[in-house]
mmCIF file with all atom_site columns, C-alpha atoms in Angstrom:
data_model
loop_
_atom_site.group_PDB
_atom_site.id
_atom_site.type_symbol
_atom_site.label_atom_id
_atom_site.label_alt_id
_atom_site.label_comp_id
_atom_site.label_asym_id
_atom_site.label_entity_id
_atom_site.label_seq_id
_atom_site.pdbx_PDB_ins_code
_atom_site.Cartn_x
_atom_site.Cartn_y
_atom_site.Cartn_z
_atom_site.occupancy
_atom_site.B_iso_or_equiv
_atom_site.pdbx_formal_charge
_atom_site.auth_seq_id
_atom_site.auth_comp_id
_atom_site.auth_asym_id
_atom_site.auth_atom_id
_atom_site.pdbx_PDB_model_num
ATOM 1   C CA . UNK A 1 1   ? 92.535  106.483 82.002  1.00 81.00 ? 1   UNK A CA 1
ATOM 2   C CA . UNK A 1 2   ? 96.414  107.532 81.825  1.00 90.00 ? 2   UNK A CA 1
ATOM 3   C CA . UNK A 1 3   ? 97.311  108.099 78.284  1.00 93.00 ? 3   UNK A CA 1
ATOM 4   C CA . UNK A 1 4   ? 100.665 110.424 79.408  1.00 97.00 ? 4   UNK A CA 1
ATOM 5   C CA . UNK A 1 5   ? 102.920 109.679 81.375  1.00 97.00 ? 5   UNK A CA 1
ATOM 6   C CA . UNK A 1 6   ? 103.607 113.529 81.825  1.00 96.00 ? 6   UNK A CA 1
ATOM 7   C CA . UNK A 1 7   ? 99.855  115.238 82.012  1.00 95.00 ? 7   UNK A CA 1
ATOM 8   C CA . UNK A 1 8   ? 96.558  114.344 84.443  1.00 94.00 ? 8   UNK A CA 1
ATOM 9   C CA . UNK A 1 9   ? 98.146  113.943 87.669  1.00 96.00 ? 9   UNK A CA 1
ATOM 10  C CA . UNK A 1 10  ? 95.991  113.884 90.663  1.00 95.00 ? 10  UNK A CA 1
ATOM 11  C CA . UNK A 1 11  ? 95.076  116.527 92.894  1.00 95.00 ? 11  UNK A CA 1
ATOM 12  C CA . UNK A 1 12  ? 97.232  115.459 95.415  1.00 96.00 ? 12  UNK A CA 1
ATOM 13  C CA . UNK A 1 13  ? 100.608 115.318 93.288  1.00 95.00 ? 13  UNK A CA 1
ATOM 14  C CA . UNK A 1 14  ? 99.593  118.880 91.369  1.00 93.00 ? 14  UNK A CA 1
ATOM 15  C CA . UNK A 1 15  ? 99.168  120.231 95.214  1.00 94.00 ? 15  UNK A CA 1
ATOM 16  C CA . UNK A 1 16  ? 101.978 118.329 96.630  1.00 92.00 ? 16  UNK A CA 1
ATOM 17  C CA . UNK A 1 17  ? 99.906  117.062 99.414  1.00 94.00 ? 17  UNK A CA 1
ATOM 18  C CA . UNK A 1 18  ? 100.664 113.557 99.055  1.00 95.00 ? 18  UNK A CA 1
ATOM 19  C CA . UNK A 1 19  ? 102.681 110.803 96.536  1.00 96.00 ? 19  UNK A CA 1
ATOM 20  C CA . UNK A 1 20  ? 100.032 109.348 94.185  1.00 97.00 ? 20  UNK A CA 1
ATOM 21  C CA . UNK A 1 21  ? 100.150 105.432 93.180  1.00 97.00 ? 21  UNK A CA 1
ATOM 22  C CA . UNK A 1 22  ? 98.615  104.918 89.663  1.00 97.00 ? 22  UNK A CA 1
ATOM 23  C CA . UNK A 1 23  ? 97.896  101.443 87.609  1.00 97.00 ? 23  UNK A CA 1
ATOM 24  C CA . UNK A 1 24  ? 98.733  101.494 84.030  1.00 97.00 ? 24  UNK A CA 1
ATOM 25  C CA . UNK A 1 25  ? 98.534  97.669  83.846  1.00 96.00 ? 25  UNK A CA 1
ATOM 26  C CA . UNK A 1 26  ? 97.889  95.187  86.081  1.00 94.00 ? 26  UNK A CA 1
ATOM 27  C CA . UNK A 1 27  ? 98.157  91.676  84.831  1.00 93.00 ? 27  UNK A CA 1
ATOM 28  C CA . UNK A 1 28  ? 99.121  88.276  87.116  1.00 91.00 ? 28  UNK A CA 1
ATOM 29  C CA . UNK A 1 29  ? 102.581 88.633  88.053  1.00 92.00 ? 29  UNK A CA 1
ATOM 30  C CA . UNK A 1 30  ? 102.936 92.096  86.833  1.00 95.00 ? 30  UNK A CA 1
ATOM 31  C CA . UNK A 1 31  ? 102.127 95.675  87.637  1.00 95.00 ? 31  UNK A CA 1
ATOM 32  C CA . UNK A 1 32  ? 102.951 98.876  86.160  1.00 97.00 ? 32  UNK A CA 1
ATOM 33  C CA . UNK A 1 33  ? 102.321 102.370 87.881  1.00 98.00 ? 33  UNK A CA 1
ATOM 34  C CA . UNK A 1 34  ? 103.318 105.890 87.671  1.00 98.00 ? 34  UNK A CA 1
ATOM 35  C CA . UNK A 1 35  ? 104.246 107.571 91.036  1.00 98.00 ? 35  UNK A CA 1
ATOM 36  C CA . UNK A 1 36  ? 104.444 110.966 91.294  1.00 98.00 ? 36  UNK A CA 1
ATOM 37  C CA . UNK A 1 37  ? 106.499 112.398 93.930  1.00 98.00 ? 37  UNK A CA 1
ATOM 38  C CA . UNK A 1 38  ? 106.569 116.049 95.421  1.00 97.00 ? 38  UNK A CA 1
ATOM 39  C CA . UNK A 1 39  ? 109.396 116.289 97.707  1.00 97.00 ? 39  UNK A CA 1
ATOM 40  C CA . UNK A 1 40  ? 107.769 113.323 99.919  1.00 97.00 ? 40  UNK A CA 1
ATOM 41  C CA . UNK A 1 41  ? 110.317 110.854 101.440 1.00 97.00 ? 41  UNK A CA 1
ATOM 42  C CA . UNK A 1 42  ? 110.466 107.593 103.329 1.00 97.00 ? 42  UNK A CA 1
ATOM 43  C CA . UNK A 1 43  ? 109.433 107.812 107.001 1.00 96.00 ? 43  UNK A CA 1
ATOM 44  C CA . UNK A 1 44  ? 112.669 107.853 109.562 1.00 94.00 ? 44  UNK A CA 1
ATOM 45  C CA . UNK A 1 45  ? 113.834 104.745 110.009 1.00 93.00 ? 45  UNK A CA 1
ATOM 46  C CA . UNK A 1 46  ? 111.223 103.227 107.520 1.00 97.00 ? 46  UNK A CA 1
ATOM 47  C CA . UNK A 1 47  ? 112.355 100.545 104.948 1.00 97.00 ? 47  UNK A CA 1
ATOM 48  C CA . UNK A 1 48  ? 110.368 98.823  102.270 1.00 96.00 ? 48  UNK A CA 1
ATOM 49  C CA . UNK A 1 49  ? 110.777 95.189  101.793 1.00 95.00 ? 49  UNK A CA 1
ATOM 50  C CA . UNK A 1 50  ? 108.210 93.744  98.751  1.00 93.00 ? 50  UNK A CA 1
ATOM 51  C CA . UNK A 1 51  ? 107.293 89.961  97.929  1.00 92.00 ? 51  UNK A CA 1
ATOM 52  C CA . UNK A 1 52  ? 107.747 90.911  94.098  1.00 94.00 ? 52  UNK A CA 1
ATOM 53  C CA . UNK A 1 53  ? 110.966 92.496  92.250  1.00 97.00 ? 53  UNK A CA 1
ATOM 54  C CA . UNK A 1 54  ? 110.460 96.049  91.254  1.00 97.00 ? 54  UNK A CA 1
ATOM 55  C CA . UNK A 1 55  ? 112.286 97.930  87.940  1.00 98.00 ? 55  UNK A CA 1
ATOM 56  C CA . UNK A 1 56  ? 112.040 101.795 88.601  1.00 98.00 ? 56  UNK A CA 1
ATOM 57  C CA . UNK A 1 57  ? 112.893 104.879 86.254  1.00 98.00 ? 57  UNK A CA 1
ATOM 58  C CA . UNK A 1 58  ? 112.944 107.774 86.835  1.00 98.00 ? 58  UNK A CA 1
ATOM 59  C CA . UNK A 1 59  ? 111.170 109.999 84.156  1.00 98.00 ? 59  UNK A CA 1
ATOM 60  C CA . UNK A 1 60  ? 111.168 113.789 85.484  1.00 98.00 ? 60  UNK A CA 1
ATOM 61  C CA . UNK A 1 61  ? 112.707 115.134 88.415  1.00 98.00 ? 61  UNK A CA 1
ATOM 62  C CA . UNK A 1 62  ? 115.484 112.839 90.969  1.00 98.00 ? 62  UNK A CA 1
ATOM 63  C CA . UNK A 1 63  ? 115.559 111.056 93.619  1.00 98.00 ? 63  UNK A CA 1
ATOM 64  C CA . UNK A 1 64  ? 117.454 109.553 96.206  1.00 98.00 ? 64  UNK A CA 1
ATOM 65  C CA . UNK A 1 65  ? 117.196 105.649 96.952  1.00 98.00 ? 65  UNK A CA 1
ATOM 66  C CA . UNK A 1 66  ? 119.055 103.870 99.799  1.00 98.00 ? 66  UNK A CA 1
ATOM 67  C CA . UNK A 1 67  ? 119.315 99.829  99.243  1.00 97.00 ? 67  UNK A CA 1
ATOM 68  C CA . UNK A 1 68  ? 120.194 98.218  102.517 1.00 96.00 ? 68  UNK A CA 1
ATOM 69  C CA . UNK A 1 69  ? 123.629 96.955  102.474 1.00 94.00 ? 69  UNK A CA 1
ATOM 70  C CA . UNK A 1 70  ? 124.634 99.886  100.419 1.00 95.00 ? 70  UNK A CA 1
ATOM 71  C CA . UNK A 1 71  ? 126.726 103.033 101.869 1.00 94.00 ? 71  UNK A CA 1
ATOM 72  C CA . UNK A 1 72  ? 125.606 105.406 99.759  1.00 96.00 ? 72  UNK A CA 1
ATOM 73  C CA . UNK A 1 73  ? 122.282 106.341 98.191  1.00 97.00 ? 73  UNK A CA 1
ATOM 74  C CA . UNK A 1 74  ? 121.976 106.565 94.880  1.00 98.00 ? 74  UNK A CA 1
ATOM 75  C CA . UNK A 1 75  ? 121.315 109.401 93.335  1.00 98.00 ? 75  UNK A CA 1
ATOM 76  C CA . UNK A 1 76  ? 118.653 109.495 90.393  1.00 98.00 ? 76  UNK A CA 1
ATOM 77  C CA . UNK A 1 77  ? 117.886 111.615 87.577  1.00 98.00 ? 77  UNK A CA 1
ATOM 78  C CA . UNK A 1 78  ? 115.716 111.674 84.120  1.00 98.00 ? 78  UNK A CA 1
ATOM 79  C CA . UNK A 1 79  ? 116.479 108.352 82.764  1.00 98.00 ? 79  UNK A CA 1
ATOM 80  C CA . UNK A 1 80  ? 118.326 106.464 85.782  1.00 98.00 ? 80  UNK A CA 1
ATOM 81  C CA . UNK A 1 81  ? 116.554 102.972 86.547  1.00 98.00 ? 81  UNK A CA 1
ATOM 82  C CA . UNK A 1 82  ? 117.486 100.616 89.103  1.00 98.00 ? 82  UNK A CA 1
ATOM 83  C CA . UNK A 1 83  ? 115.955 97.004  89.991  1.00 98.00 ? 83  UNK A CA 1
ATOM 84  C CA . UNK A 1 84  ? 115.399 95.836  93.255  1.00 97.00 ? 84  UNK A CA 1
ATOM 85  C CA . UNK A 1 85  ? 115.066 92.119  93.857  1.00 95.00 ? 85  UNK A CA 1
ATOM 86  C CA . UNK A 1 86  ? 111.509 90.716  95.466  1.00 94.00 ? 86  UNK A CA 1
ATOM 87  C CA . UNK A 1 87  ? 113.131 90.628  99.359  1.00 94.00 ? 87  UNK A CA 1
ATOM 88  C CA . UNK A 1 88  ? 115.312 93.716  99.078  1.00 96.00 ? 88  UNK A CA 1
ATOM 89  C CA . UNK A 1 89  ? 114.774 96.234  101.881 1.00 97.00 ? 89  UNK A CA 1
ATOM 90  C CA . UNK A 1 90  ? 115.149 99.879  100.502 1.00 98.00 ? 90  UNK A CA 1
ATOM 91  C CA . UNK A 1 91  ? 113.586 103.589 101.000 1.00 98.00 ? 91  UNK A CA 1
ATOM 92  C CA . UNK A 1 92  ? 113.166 107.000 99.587  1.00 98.00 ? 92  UNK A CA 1
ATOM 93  C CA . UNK A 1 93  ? 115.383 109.658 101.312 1.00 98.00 ? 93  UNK A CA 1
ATOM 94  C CA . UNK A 1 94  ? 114.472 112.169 99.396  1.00 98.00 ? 94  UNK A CA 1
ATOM 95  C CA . UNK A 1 95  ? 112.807 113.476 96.088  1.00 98.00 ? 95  UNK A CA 1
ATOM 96  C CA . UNK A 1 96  ? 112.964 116.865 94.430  1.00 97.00 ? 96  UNK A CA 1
ATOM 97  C CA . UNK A 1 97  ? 111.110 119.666 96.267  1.00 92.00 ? 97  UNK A CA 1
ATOM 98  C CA . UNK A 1 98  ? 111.084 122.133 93.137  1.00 95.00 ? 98  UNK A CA 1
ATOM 99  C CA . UNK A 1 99  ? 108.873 119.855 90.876  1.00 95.00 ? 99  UNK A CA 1
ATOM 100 C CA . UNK A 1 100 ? 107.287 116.863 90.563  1.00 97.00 ? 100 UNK A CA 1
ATOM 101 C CA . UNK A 1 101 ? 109.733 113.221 90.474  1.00 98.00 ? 101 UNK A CA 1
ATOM 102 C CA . UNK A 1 102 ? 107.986 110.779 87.998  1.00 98.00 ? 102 UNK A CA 1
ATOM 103 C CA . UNK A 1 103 ? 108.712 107.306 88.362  1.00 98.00 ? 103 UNK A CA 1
ATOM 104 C CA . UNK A 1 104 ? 107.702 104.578 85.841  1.00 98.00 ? 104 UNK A CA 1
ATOM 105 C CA . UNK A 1 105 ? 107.511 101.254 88.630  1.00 98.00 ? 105 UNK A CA 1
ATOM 106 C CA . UNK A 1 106 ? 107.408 97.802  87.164  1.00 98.00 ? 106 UNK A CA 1
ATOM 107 C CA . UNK A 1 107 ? 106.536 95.363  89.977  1.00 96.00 ? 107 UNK A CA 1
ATOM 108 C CA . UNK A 1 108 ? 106.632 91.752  88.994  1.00 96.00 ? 108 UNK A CA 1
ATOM 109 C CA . UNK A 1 109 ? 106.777 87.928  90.307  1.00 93.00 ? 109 UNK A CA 1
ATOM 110 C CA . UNK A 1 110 ? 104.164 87.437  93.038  1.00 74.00 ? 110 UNK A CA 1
ATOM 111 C CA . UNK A 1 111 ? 102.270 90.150  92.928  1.00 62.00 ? 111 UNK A CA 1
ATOM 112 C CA . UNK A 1 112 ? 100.035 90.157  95.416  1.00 59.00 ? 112 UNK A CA 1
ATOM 113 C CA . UNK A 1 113 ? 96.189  89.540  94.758  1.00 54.00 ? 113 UNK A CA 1
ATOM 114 C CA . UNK A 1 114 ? 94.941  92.493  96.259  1.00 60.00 ? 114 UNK A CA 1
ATOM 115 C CA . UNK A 1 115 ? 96.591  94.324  93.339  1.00 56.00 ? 115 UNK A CA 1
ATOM 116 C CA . UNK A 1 116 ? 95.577  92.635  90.558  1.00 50.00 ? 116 UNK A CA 1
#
């Protein structure tokens, strides 16, 4: 059980071999994780569209997220949040190679089942 938002990460985010998805609570039309990132990015050419909204901080490290529509990414840091609407096609270009990015993700609206 996550207790820190900072401490406990998995294997694969203190090796950097892969982005790690964790549940802090799940509950019907809501879902909050902590991702941590290690320099991984959004496939080429790759966008994610959900069925549910999604509210997403950053917490250590930065990021850079691309909303379709949008010419430039946004850039985010410690403390920069941004919500993307349940539809919204978006991706990850890119997130800090010399540490860990920590992301606090609120999904919510239809989540699907699966993930409850």
């Amino acid at each position: 059980m996550i207790t820190n938002l900072f401490r406990d990460f998995p294997a694969a985010a203190q090796n950097g071999s892969a982005e790690t998805f964790e549940a802090l609570l799940t509950q019907p039309n809501l879902h909050i994780e902590r991702i941590v990132s290690t320099g991984q990015a959004s496939p080429p050419d790759f966008w994610y569209c959900q069925t549910q909204g999604e509210w997403v901080m950053v917490l250590q490290g930065s990021a850079g997220l691309q909303l379709e529509g949008e010419a430039q990414e946004r850039i985010l840091r410690v403390g920069d949040f941004v919500n993307i609407p349940a539809g919204c096609r978006h991706r990850v270009n890119w997130t800090d190679s010399s540490g860990p990015t920590v992301w606090l993700a609120v999904h919510y609206g239809a989540i699907p089942v699966s993930e409850i």
